[in-house]
Amino acid sequence: MGVRRTSGSMMRAAVGAVVVTAGLVAAAAPAAAAPLWPGGPDISLPGLPPAPELPALPALPSLPTVPQLPVEPQRGPANFATPAVNPSAGEVVGIAQPVILRFSAPIADRAVAERAIDVTTSAGDVPGRFFWFSDRQVRWRPDAFWPANTDVTVRAGDLTSTFTVGDAIVTTADDATKTITVTRNGAVVRTMPTSMGKPGHETPNGTYVIGERYRDMYMDSSTYGVPVDAPEGYRTYVEYATRMSNSGIFVHAAPWSVGSQGVENVSHGCLNVSTEDAKWFYETVQKGDPVVVQNTAGGVLSGYDGLGDWQL
């Protein structure tokens, strides 16, 4: 009897030992926790779905172009008082007219004065140049004739003045044919036979500029140093006289030389034409129109004649 009891106790003891042993094993090896990111193992994350395409935005309408304001040229300070200007404000002139500025006092530094002067046109940039006739007078002209039907604005110190260039009326007097041809804006409007300066009084070649016009006048050789009673002296009444040089060359009526016009030169330098042609010319051309004389034996008109700017 005692042996069976002892054996049962041992069995229970053995089972208990097994249980305890299992419990000790469990306590010695606890479950491992997943380490925190980023020290842990790589973990594959599920891929994100592609982003949906956004609809295209409509194009913005073009903004209207804002016109640029004209930029006034920069001028330097003036070293002169308000000058007199020719042509005068509002005047209509021809395509060869120079701009003439006259100062009340001598100009000591011409470069400073030029930097205080601007010439602009409604046709855009027109290149040109200055010419000093004295320390009180400077002239500016374009490198080529003004564009026809253009407004020209002159700014000089505190002066601002605008004149207008009219039609392009160009007169050509050719001694080879002894003919005057007048064009308006490129089209021939009249041809006239002429008689120019005779030997010893040949009309100079060059581009002249129309000046004053006289319905009638006396032409007097004493005004350029030849006495009226000298062999080549004269004092003659003429009609429809249009000045083309300050030295005394005119287009004028010369009914006494009609037989020579278109044939030979018999004048003292002027361009003789019939009374009818002289009247038409007087009524058609304007201040500043060019007269181009060519193929004479008279040399070249002086640029400092006063109406000979195109030789400079």
Short mmCIF file of C-alpha atoms in Angstrom, two decimals, residues 55-301:
data_model
loop_
_atom_site.label_atom_id
_atom_site.label_comp_id
_atom_site.label_asym_id
_atom_site.label_seq_id
_atom_site.Cartn_x
_atom_site.Cartn_y
_atom_site.Cartn_z
CA PRO A 55 -7.88 68.40 -66.79
CA ALA A 56 -5.87 70.97 -68.80
CA LEU A 57 -6.51 74.58 -67.83
CA PRO A 58 -7.97 76.75 -70.57
CA ALA A 59 -5.49 79.17 -72.20
CA LEU A 60 -5.61 82.68 -70.82
CA PRO A 61 -6.73 85.33 -73.31
CA SER A 62 -3.95 87.56 -74.71
CA LEU A 63 -3.68 90.90 -73.02
CA PRO A 64 -4.02 93.92 -75.29
CA THR A 65 -0.75 95.55 -76.31
CA VAL A 66 -0.20 98.87 -74.57
CA PRO A 67 1.23 101.41 -77.04
CA GLN A 68 4.51 102.88 -75.94
CA LEU A 69 4.63 106.57 -75.39
CA PRO A 70 7.15 108.40 -77.57
CA VAL A 71 10.37 109.04 -75.76
CA GLU A 72 11.56 112.60 -75.98
CA PRO A 73 15.24 112.72 -76.90
CA GLN A 74 17.56 113.62 -74.07
CA ARG A 75 19.10 117.04 -74.52
CA GLY A 76 21.90 118.70 -72.66
CA PRO A 77 21.65 122.06 -70.91
CA ALA A 78 21.57 125.05 -73.24
CA ASN A 79 24.36 127.60 -73.22
CA PHE A 80 22.21 130.14 -75.06
CA ALA A 81 19.06 132.20 -74.62
CA THR A 82 15.96 131.43 -76.70
CA PRO A 83 17.10 131.59 -80.35
CA ALA A 84 15.24 132.79 -83.45
CA VAL A 85 14.30 129.88 -85.72
CA ASN A 86 13.66 129.63 -89.46
CA PRO A 87 11.29 128.18 -90.68
CA SER A 88 8.86 129.74 -88.27
CA ALA A 89 6.21 127.79 -86.39
CA GLY A 90 3.39 126.60 -88.66
CA GLU A 91 5.20 127.45 -91.89
CA VAL A 92 5.00 125.09 -94.90
CA VAL A 93 8.28 124.67 -96.79
CA GLY A 94 9.96 122.48 -99.38
CA ILE A 95 11.97 119.30 -98.95
CA ALA A 96 15.37 121.06 -99.16
CA GLN A 97 14.76 123.68 -96.45
CA PRO A 98 17.49 123.84 -93.75
CA VAL A 99 16.74 124.65 -90.10
CA ILE A 100 18.40 127.95 -89.18
CA LEU A 101 18.97 129.05 -85.58
CA ARG A 102 20.21 132.54 -84.76
CA PHE A 103 21.51 133.37 -81.27
CA SER A 104 21.44 136.69 -79.45
CA ALA A 105 25.04 136.28 -78.25
CA PRO A 106 28.14 134.51 -79.58
CA ILE A 107 28.35 130.80 -78.77
CA ALA A 108 31.67 129.98 -77.09
CA ASP A 109 31.23 126.19 -77.02
CA ARG A 110 29.52 124.92 -80.16
CA ALA A 111 29.48 121.28 -79.05
CA VAL A 112 27.50 122.18 -75.92
CA ALA A 113 25.03 124.15 -78.04
CA GLU A 114 24.55 121.25 -80.46
CA ARG A 115 23.76 118.88 -77.58
CA ALA A 116 20.95 121.24 -76.53
CA ILE A 117 19.30 121.07 -79.99
CA ASP A 118 17.05 118.28 -81.32
CA VAL A 119 15.28 117.97 -84.66
CA THR A 120 12.58 115.28 -84.90
CA THR A 121 9.96 114.44 -87.51
CA SER A 122 6.57 112.76 -87.73
CA ALA A 123 8.15 110.38 -90.27
CA GLY A 124 10.57 108.93 -87.71
CA ASP A 125 14.31 109.31 -87.36
CA VAL A 126 15.89 111.52 -90.02
CA PRO A 127 19.69 111.73 -89.79
CA GLY A 128 21.33 115.08 -90.47
CA ARG A 129 24.17 117.43 -89.59
CA PHE A 130 25.02 120.85 -88.18
CA PHE A 131 26.81 123.66 -90.06
CA TRP A 132 28.01 126.80 -88.31
CA PHE A 133 27.83 129.94 -90.45
CA SER A 134 29.15 132.10 -87.59
CA ASP A 135 29.34 132.03 -83.80
CA ARG A 136 25.75 133.35 -83.78
CA GLN A 137 24.19 131.12 -86.44
CA VAL A 138 23.98 127.35 -86.81
CA ARG A 139 22.12 125.40 -89.46
CA TRP A 140 20.89 121.81 -89.52
CA ARG A 141 19.77 119.90 -92.56
CA PRO A 142 18.96 116.23 -93.18
CA ASP A 143 21.51 114.11 -95.04
CA ALA A 144 18.92 113.65 -97.80
CA PHE A 145 15.85 115.74 -98.64
CA TRP A 146 13.10 115.74 -96.00
CA PRO A 147 10.33 113.18 -96.51
CA ALA A 148 7.41 114.93 -98.19
CA ASN A 149 4.34 115.93 -96.14
CA THR A 150 6.09 115.63 -92.78
CA ASP A 151 5.96 117.67 -89.57
CA VAL A 152 9.35 118.74 -88.20
CA THR A 153 9.82 119.80 -84.58
CA VAL A 154 12.84 121.82 -83.46
CA ARG A 155 13.79 121.95 -79.77
CA ALA A 156 16.60 124.27 -78.77
CA GLY A 157 16.95 125.13 -75.10
CA ASP A 158 13.51 126.35 -74.04
CA LEU A 159 12.36 126.77 -77.68
CA THR A 160 9.94 124.30 -79.28
CA SER A 161 8.74 125.03 -82.81
CA THR A 162 7.07 122.87 -85.47
CA PHE A 163 6.88 123.47 -89.22
CA THR A 164 5.58 121.32 -92.09
CA VAL A 165 7.33 119.97 -95.19
CA GLY A 166 4.94 119.95 -98.14
CA ASP A 167 5.00 118.10 -101.45
CA ALA A 168 8.31 117.11 -103.03
CA ILE A 169 8.63 119.74 -105.78
CA VAL A 170 12.02 119.31 -107.46
CA THR A 171 13.30 121.49 -110.30
CA THR A 172 16.19 120.37 -112.53
CA ALA A 173 17.85 122.87 -114.89
CA ASP A 174 20.09 121.04 -117.37
CA ASP A 175 22.47 123.10 -119.48
CA ALA A 176 23.03 120.12 -121.79
CA THR A 177 19.43 120.43 -123.01
CA LYS A 178 18.78 124.01 -121.84
CA THR A 179 15.56 122.74 -120.32
CA ILE A 180 13.97 123.11 -116.89
CA THR A 181 11.99 120.10 -115.67
CA VAL A 182 9.71 120.32 -112.62
CA THR A 183 8.41 117.24 -110.79
CA ARG A 184 5.88 116.94 -107.98
CA ASN A 185 6.18 113.83 -105.84
CA GLY A 186 8.14 112.17 -108.64
CA ALA A 187 5.80 113.00 -111.55
CA VAL A 188 6.78 115.53 -114.24
CA VAL A 189 4.39 118.48 -114.15
CA ARG A 190 6.11 120.95 -116.50
CA THR A 191 9.09 121.41 -118.82
CA MET A 192 10.37 124.83 -119.89
CA PRO A 193 13.10 125.96 -122.29
CA THR A 194 15.64 128.23 -120.60
CA SER A 195 18.67 130.38 -121.20
CA MET A 196 21.33 130.35 -118.45
CA GLY A 197 24.50 132.31 -117.81
CA LYS A 198 26.52 133.23 -120.88
CA PRO A 199 30.31 132.71 -121.12
CA GLY A 200 32.00 134.63 -118.30
CA HIS A 201 28.75 134.57 -116.28
CA GLU A 202 28.05 130.82 -116.23
CA THR A 203 25.44 129.61 -113.76
CA PRO A 204 27.13 127.48 -111.06
CA ASN A 205 26.18 123.82 -110.71
CA GLY A 206 24.68 122.55 -107.49
CA THR A 207 21.51 122.20 -105.47
CA TYR A 208 19.94 125.58 -104.76
CA VAL A 209 17.12 126.32 -102.32
CA ILE A 210 14.18 128.53 -103.28
CA GLY A 211 14.05 131.75 -101.23
CA GLU A 212 11.94 134.86 -101.76
CA ARG A 213 9.53 135.43 -104.63
CA TYR A 214 8.82 138.83 -106.18
CA ARG A 215 5.90 139.65 -108.44
CA ASP A 216 8.18 142.21 -110.06
CA MET A 217 11.48 143.87 -109.27
CA TYR A 218 14.48 145.72 -110.70
CA MET A 219 17.63 143.72 -111.21
CA ASP A 220 20.66 145.93 -110.68
CA SER A 221 24.25 144.85 -111.39
CA SER A 222 25.57 147.40 -108.92
CA THR A 223 24.25 145.18 -106.08
CA TYR A 224 27.13 142.78 -106.77
CA GLY A 225 29.77 145.35 -107.70
CA VAL A 226 29.27 146.04 -111.41
CA PRO A 227 28.23 149.65 -112.10
CA VAL A 228 25.07 150.05 -114.15
CA ASP A 229 26.97 152.04 -116.80
CA ALA A 230 29.76 149.43 -117.11
CA PRO A 231 29.95 147.30 -120.30
CA GLU A 232 28.26 144.38 -118.44
CA GLY A 233 26.19 146.61 -116.17
CA TYR A 234 22.39 146.66 -116.18
CA ARG A 235 19.29 147.78 -114.35
CA THR A 236 16.38 145.80 -115.74
CA TYR A 237 12.73 145.50 -114.73
CA VAL A 238 11.59 141.86 -114.50
CA GLU A 239 8.40 140.02 -113.57
CA TYR A 240 7.77 136.82 -111.63
CA ALA A 241 11.21 136.62 -110.08
CA THR A 242 11.89 133.61 -107.83
CA ARG A 243 15.18 133.71 -105.91
CA MET A 244 17.33 130.58 -105.85
CA SER A 245 20.59 132.03 -104.49
CA ASN A 246 21.60 134.92 -102.27
CA SER A 247 24.24 135.80 -104.86
CA GLY A 248 21.45 137.01 -107.15
CA ILE A 249 20.41 134.05 -109.30
CA PHE A 250 16.67 133.96 -110.05
CA VAL A 251 14.22 132.17 -112.27
CA HIS A 252 12.41 135.08 -113.95
CA ALA A 253 10.48 136.19 -117.00
CA ALA A 254 12.75 137.35 -119.81
CA PRO A 255 10.56 138.03 -122.87
CA TRP A 256 13.56 139.63 -124.62
CA SER A 257 15.43 136.27 -124.71
CA VAL A 258 12.63 133.90 -125.71
CA GLY A 259 14.38 133.27 -129.04
CA SER A 260 17.48 132.07 -127.20
CA GLN A 261 15.68 129.97 -124.58
CA GLY A 262 16.34 126.29 -125.19
CA VAL A 263 19.06 127.23 -127.68
CA GLU A 264 21.88 129.29 -126.15
CA ASN A 265 22.89 131.00 -122.90
CA VAL A 266 22.61 134.79 -122.87
CA SER A 267 21.88 135.76 -119.23
CA HIS A 268 24.18 137.04 -116.48
CA GLY A 269 23.59 133.83 -114.51
CA CYS A 270 19.82 133.76 -114.00
CA LEU A 271 17.50 131.20 -115.53
CA ASN A 272 15.55 133.09 -118.19
CA VAL A 273 12.13 131.72 -119.15
CA SER A 274 9.04 133.03 -120.89
CA THR A 275 6.58 135.20 -118.97
CA GLU A 276 4.01 132.38 -118.97
CA ASP A 277 6.51 129.87 -117.58
CA ALA A 278 7.88 132.35 -115.05
CA LYS A 279 4.37 133.05 -113.76
CA TRP A 280 3.63 129.32 -113.42
CA PHE A 281 6.92 128.73 -111.59
CA TYR A 282 6.36 131.71 -109.27
CA GLU A 283 2.90 130.40 -108.34
CA THR A 284 3.93 126.72 -107.97
CA VAL A 285 7.20 126.47 -106.06
CA GLN A 286 7.60 127.41 -102.41
CA LYS A 287 10.34 128.39 -100.01
CA GLY A 288 12.67 125.46 -99.44
CA ASP A 289 12.09 123.67 -102.76
CA PRO A 290 15.32 122.48 -104.42
CA VAL A 291 16.58 123.59 -107.82
CA VAL A 292 19.30 121.31 -109.20
CA VAL A 293 21.52 122.97 -111.83
CA GLN A 294 23.72 120.60 -113.82
CA ASN A 295 26.08 120.35 -116.79
CA THR A 296 27.17 124.01 -116.84
CA ALA A 297 30.71 125.38 -117.10
CA GLY A 298 30.15 127.54 -114.01
CA GLY A 299 31.84 125.52 -111.27
CA VAL A 300 29.88 124.80 -108.09
CA LEU A 301 27.64 127.05 -106.01
#
